[in-house]
Coordinates of C-alpha atoms in Angstrom, one line a residue:
Chain A
D1 CA 106.1 80.1 92.2
S2 CA 105.4 78.5 88.7
G3 CA 102.8 81.2 87.6
V4 CA 100.3 78.4 86.9
T5 CA 97.2 78.6 89.3
Q6 CA 95.0 75.8 90.0
T7 CA 92.0 75.9 91.9
P8 CA 90.6 74.6 94.2
K9 CA 93.6 73.0 96.1
H10 CA 91.5 70.3 97.5
L11 CA 88.1 68.9 96.8
I12 CA 86.1 66.2 98.7
T13 CA 83.1 64.8 97.1
A14 CA 81.1 61.6 96.8
T15 CA 80.8 58.8 94.3
G16 CA 78.5 59.6 91.2
Q17 CA 79.2 63.4 91.4
R18 CA 80.7 65.9 89.1
V19 CA 83.3 68.3 89.7
T20 CA 85.1 71.0 87.7
L21 CA 88.8 71.8 88.2
R22 CA 90.2 75.3 87.0
C23 CA 93.7 76.2 85.7
S24 CA 95.0 79.6 84.7
P25 CA 98.1 79.2 82.7
R26 CA 101.3 81.5 83.1
S27 CA 101.0 84.8 81.4
G28 CA 101.8 84.3 77.8
D29 CA 101.4 80.6 77.7
L30 CA 99.2 79.3 75.2
S31 CA 99.4 75.5 75.7
V32 CA 97.8 73.8 78.7
Y33 CA 98.2 70.2 79.6
W34 CA 96.3 68.1 82.4
Y35 CA 97.9 65.3 84.2
Q36 CA 96.5 62.8 86.7
Q37 CA 98.9 61.6 89.5
S38 CA 97.7 58.5 91.4
L39 CA 99.6 56.0 93.6
D40 CA 99.0 53.1 91.2
Q41 CA 99.3 54.8 87.8
G42 CA 101.9 57.4 88.6
L43 CA 101.8 60.4 86.3
Q44 CA 99.6 60.4 83.4
F45 CA 99.0 62.7 80.7
L46 CA 95.2 63.4 80.2
I47 CA 94.7 66.1 77.5
H48 CA 96.4 69.2 75.9
Y49 CA 94.9 72.2 74.5
Y50 CA 96.7 74.9 72.4
N51 CA 95.1 78.5 72.1
G52 CA 91.6 77.0 72.6
E53 CA 91.9 74.0 70.5
E54 CA 92.3 70.3 71.7
R55 CA 95.5 68.9 70.5
A56 CA 96.0 65.7 71.9
K57 CA 94.4 63.1 74.2
G58 CA 96.1 60.6 76.5
N59 CA 94.6 58.2 79.1
I60 CA 91.5 60.3 79.6
L61 CA 88.2 58.6 80.4
E62 CA 85.2 59.2 78.5
R63 CA 83.5 60.5 82.0
F64 CA 86.4 63.4 81.9
S65 CA 86.1 66.4 79.6
A66 CA 88.1 69.7 79.1
Q67 CA 88.0 72.9 77.5
Q68 CA 90.1 75.9 77.2
F69 CA 88.5 79.2 77.0
P70 CA 89.4 82.3 74.9
D71 CA 91.1 83.8 78.0
L72 CA 93.2 80.6 77.8
H73 CA 92.1 79.3 81.2
S74 CA 91.2 75.7 81.1
E75 CA 88.7 73.5 83.1
L76 CA 88.8 69.9 83.6
N77 CA 85.3 68.3 84.2
L78 CA 85.1 64.9 86.0
S79 CA 81.7 63.5 86.2
S80 CA 80.1 60.2 87.5
L81 CA 83.0 60.0 89.8
E82 CA 84.4 56.7 91.2
L83 CA 86.5 55.9 94.3
G84 CA 89.5 55.2 91.5
D85 CA 89.3 59.0 90.5
S86 CA 90.8 60.0 93.7
A87 CA 94.1 61.5 92.8
L88 CA 96.1 64.8 92.2
Y89 CA 95.4 66.5 89.1
F90 CA 98.0 68.8 87.7
C91 CA 97.7 71.4 85.2
A92 CA 100.8 72.6 83.2
S93 CA 101.5 75.3 80.7
S94 CA 104.0 76.1 78.2
V95 CA 104.7 78.9 75.7
D96 CA 103.9 76.8 72.7
E97 CA 103.8 73.1 71.8
G98 CA 107.6 72.9 70.9
R99 CA 110.8 73.1 72.8
W100 CA 109.5 75.0 75.7
P101 CA 109.2 73.2 79.0
Q102 CA 106.0 73.0 80.8
H103 CA 105.6 74.5 84.1
F104 CA 103.3 72.9 86.7
G105 CA 100.7 74.4 89.1
D106 CA 100.2 73.1 92.7
G107 CA 97.7 70.5 91.8
T108 CA 94.2 69.8 92.9
R109 CA 93.9 66.9 95.5
L110 CA 90.4 65.2 94.6
S111 CA 89.2 62.8 97.3
I112 CA 86.3 60.7 96.5
L113 CA 84.3 59.4 99.5
Chain B
A1 CA 104.9 54.1 73.0
Q2 CA 107.7 55.5 75.0
T3 CA 108.5 54.3 78.3
V4 CA 110.6 55.9 81.1
T5 CA 112.2 53.5 83.7
Q6 CA 113.4 54.8 87.0
S7 CA 115.0 51.7 88.7
Q8 CA 115.8 53.3 92.1
P9 CA 112.4 53.6 94.0
E10 CA 114.4 55.3 96.9
M11 CA 117.9 56.8 97.5
S12 CA 119.6 58.3 100.5
V13 CA 122.4 60.7 100.6
Q14 CA 124.2 62.8 103.3
E15 CA 124.2 66.4 103.3
A16 CA 127.2 68.0 101.1
E17 CA 127.6 64.7 99.4
T18 CA 126.9 63.9 95.7
V19 CA 124.2 61.5 94.4
T20 CA 123.2 60.2 91.2
L21 CA 119.6 59.3 90.2
S22 CA 119.3 56.9 87.2
C23 CA 116.6 57.1 84.4
T24 CA 116.6 55.0 81.1
Y25 CA 113.9 55.5 78.4
D26 CA 112.8 53.6 75.3
T27 CA 112.1 55.4 72.0
S28 CA 112.7 55.1 68.3
E29 CA 112.5 58.8 67.9
S30 CA 115.9 60.6 67.3
D31 CA 114.7 64.0 68.3
Y32 CA 113.4 64.6 71.8
Y33 CA 113.6 66.1 75.0
L34 CA 114.5 64.8 78.5
F35 CA 113.5 66.4 81.9
W36 CA 113.9 66.1 85.6
Y37 CA 111.2 67.4 87.9
K38 CA 111.4 67.6 91.6
Q39 CA 108.2 67.0 93.9
P40 CA 108.9 68.0 97.3
P41 CA 106.2 67.2 99.9
S42 CA 104.5 70.3 99.2
R43 CA 103.4 68.4 96.0
Q44 CA 104.5 71.1 93.5
M45 CA 106.3 69.8 90.3
I46 CA 109.4 71.8 89.7
L47 CA 111.5 71.7 86.6
V48 CA 115.0 71.0 87.7
I49 CA 116.7 70.5 84.3
R50 CA 116.1 69.9 80.6
Q51 CA 118.3 68.3 78.0
E52 CA 117.5 68.5 74.4
A53 CA 118.6 65.2 72.4
Y54 CA 120.3 66.7 69.7
K55 CA 122.9 68.6 72.0
Q56 CA 125.8 66.3 72.9
Q57 CA 126.8 68.8 75.7
N58 CA 125.4 67.6 79.0
A59 CA 122.8 70.2 80.7
T60 CA 124.0 71.9 84.1
E61 CA 122.0 74.1 86.5
N62 CA 123.8 74.9 89.3
R63 CA 124.3 71.9 91.6
F64 CA 122.3 69.7 89.2
S65 CA 123.9 68.2 86.1
V66 CA 122.9 65.3 83.8
N67 CA 124.7 62.4 82.1
F68 CA 123.1 62.2 78.8
Q69 CA 123.9 58.9 76.9
K70 CA 121.9 58.9 73.9
A71 CA 123.1 55.6 72.5
A72 CA 122.3 53.9 75.6
K73 CA 119.2 55.8 76.2
S74 CA 120.2 56.9 79.6
F75 CA 119.7 60.1 81.3
S76 CA 121.0 60.3 84.9
L77 CA 120.8 63.1 87.2
K78 CA 123.7 64.1 89.6
I79 CA 123.1 66.3 92.7
S80 CA 126.2 67.8 94.0
D81 CA 126.5 69.2 97.5
S82 CA 123.3 67.8 98.5
Q83 CA 121.2 69.9 100.7
L84 CA 118.2 69.1 103.1
G85 CA 116.0 71.0 100.8
D86 CA 116.8 68.5 97.9
A87 CA 114.8 65.8 99.7
A88 CA 111.9 65.1 97.5
M89 CA 110.4 62.5 94.9
Y90 CA 112.2 63.1 91.6
F91 CA 110.7 62.4 88.1
C92 CA 112.4 61.7 84.8
A93 CA 110.2 62.6 81.9
Y94 CA 110.4 62.2 78.1
R95 CA 108.7 64.3 75.5
R96 CA 109.2 63.5 71.6
N97 CA 109.9 66.5 69.7
S98 CA 106.6 66.0 67.6
G99 CA 104.4 65.1 70.6
Y100 CA 102.9 67.2 73.2
E101 CA 102.6 65.2 76.5
L102 CA 105.4 64.3 79.0
N103 CA 106.0 60.6 79.8
F104 CA 107.1 60.1 83.4
G105 CA 109.0 57.4 85.1
K106 CA 107.6 56.2 88.5
G107 CA 110.0 58.4 90.3
T108 CA 112.9 58.1 92.9
S109 CA 112.3 59.2 96.5
L110 CA 115.6 61.1 97.7
L111 CA 116.3 61.3 101.4
V112 CA 118.9 63.6 102.4
T113 CA 120.2 63.1 106.0
P114 CA 122.2 65.6 108.1

């Protein structure tokens, strides 16, 4: 158990809809990272928050947004969903932004019908 | 941009034998970190081993060890005494010291046969 909690584990929805994925980092971790894993693109970095502030953006679509709350949990919002958004979405956390490794949650499997 | 290449889509090893998974990366940075993550069918991403680029000594974690060749930009993972539970997808990942995100390779699927 990595200590990173992601909910829900599986989400099924339709095109055009909006969903929210939730992540609770390990106790004491200030950094949260979101990654997308798909068959064609592999594992891609989406966005990083540190202690409530956005610190880096990767290949995140404009239809996607995220935030980290004062209690350090994070949410990834995906809107106007398309079939191609079907993927496994991982949250990872680490103590800080430096040398400490990232520990991953179990992921949320998003299926768009 | 940094790229990570895993040239072996699939590998197979017999139980109790040793297997080496290859990884090369491209970077102009001198200070960075390299990782191997394991993703079993349960889909969880599990950190296997980590190497800091400034350390010449190769990292080891029990049956797992790496061969880090900085000049060659190579970072291979050796699994000794392979066990059935080692069967998984293995991802090599790079993170530059001043960066935040992990850059992953496409992965190597490891099959362990009895």
